[in-house]
mmCIF file of C-alpha atoms in Angstrom:
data_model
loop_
_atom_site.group_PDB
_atom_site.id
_atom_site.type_symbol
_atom_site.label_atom_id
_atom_site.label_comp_id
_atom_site.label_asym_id
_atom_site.label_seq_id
_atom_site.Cartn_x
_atom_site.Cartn_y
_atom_site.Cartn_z
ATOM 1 C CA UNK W 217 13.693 16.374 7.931
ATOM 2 C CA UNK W 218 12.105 18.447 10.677
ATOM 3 C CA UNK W 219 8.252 18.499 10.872
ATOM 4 C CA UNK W 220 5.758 19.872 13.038
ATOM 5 C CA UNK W 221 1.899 20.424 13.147
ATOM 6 C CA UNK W 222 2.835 23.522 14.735
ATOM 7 C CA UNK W 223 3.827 27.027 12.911
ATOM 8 C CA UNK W 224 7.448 26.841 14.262
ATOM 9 C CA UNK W 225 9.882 24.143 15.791
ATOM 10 C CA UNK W 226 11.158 25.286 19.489
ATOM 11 C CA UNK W 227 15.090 25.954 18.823
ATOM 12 C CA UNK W 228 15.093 26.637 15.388
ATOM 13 C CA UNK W 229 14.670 29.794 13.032
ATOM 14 C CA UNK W 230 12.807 30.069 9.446
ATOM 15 C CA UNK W 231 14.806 31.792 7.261
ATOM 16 C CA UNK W 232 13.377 30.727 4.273
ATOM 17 C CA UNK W 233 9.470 29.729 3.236
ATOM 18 C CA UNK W 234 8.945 27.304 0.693
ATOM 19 C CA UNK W 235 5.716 26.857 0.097
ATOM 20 C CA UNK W 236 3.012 24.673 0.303
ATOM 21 C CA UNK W 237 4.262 21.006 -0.357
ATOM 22 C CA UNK W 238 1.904 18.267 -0.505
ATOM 23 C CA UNK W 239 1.297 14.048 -0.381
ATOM 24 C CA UNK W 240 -1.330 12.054 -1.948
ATOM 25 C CA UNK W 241 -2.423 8.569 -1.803
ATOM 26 C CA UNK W 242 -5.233 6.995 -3.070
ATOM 27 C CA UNK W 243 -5.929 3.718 -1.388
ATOM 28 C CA UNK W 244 -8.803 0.553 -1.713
ATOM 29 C CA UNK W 245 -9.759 -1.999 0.384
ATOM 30 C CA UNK W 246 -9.056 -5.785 -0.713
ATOM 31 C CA UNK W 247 -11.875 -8.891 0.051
ATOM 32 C CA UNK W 248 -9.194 -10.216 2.820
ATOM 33 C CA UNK W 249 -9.763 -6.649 4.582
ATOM 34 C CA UNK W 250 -13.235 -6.642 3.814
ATOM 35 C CA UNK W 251 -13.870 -10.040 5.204
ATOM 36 C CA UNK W 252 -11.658 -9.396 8.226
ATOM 37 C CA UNK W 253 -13.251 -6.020 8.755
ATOM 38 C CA UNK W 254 -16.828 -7.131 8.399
ATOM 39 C CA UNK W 255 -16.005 -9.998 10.960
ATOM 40 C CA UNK W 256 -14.289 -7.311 13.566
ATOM 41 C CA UNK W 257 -17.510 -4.870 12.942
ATOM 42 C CA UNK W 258 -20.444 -6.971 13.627
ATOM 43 C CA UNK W 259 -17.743 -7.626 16.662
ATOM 44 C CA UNK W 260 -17.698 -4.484 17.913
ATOM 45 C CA UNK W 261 -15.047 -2.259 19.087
ATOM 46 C CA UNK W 262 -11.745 -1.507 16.977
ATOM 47 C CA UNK W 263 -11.684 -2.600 13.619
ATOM 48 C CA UNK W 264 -8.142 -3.100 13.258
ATOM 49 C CA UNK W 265 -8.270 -4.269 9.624
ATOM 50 C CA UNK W 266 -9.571 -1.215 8.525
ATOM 51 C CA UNK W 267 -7.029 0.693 10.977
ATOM 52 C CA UNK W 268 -3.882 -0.565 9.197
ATOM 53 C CA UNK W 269 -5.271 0.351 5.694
ATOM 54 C CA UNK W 270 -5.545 3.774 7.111
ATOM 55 C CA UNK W 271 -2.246 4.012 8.870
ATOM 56 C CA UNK W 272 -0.831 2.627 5.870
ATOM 57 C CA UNK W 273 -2.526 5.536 3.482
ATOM 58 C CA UNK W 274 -1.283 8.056 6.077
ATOM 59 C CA UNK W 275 2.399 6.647 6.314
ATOM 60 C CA UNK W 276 2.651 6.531 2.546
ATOM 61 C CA UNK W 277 0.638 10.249 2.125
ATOM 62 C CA UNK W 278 3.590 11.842 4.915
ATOM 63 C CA UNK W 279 6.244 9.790 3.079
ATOM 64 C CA UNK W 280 5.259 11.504 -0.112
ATOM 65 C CA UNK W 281 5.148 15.129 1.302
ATOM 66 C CA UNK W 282 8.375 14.786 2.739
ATOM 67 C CA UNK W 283 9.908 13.992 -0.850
ATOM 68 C CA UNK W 284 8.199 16.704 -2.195
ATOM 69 C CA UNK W 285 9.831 19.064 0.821
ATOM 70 C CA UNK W 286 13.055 17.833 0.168
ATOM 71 C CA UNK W 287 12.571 18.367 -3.995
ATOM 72 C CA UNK W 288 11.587 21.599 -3.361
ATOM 73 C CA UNK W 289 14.527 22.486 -1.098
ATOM 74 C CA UNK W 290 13.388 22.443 1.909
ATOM 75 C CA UNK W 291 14.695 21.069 5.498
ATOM 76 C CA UNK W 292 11.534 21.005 7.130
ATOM 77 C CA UNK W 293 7.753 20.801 7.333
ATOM 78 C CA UNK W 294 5.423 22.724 9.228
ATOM 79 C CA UNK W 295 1.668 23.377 9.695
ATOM 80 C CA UNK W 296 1.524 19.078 8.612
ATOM 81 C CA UNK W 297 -2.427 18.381 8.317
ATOM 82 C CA UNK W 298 -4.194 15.365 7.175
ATOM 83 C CA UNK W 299 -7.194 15.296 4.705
ATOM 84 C CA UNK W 300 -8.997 12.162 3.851
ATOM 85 C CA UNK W 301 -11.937 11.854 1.194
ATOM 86 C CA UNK W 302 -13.785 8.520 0.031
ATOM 87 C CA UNK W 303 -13.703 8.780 -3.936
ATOM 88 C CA UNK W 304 -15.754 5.911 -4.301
ATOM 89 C CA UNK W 305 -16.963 2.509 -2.298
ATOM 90 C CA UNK W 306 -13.588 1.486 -1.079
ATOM 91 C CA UNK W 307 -11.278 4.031 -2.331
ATOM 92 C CA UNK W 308 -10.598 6.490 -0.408
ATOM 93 C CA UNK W 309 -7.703 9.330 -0.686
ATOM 94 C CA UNK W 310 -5.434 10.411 1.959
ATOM 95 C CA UNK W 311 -3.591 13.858 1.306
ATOM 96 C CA UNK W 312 -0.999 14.978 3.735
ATOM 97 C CA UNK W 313 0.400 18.677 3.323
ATOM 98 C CA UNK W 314 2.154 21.565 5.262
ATOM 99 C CA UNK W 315 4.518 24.407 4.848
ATOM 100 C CA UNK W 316 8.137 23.787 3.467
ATOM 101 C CA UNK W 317 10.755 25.611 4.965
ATOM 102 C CA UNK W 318 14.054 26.043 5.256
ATOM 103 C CA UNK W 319 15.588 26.886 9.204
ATOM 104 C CA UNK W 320 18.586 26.663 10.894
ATOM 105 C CA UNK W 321 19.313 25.859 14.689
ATOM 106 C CA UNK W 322 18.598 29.014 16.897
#
């Protein structure tokens, strides 16, 4: 599966628009990551418990829009964005989406 953040991929042709495809996660923080993360904050500097939840909730979002691409037909993913909301303390949702299309090698 091809994907871009761009509107095209360099060497390849669209022939056929999907639509818009899309992956959500919703993720919480556990009391190890809490008690790690408070540690690292008062710290200073990178939190990296709270970095690996979010690249977690991003890797599974993009894992989940790329299923739906592929459902949906598709052989590729452009215009990829991220979106991230806190639904409540601790849970926050990650949403990944983009345009599925089908192209072929130019």
């Amino acid at each position: 599966m091809l994907t871009s953040t761009t509107n095209d991929i360099t060497g390849h042709r669209v022939v056929r628009h999907i639509g818009v495809v899309r992956g959500v996660t919703v993720r919480s923080r556990n009391v190890v990551s809490d008690a790690i993360g408070g540690v690292q904050s008062m710290l200073g500097g990178r939190v990296g418990a709270y970095v690996k939840l979010a690249e977690v909730g991003r890797q599974e979002a993009f894992d989940l829009l790329l299923e739906h691409a592929r459902a949906a037909g598709g052989n590729a993913v452009l215009a990829i964005r991220y979106e991230s909301n806190e639904i409540m303390p601790g849970v926050t949702e990650v949403l990944a989406y983009g345009t599925a299309v089908v192209v072929e090698g130019a």
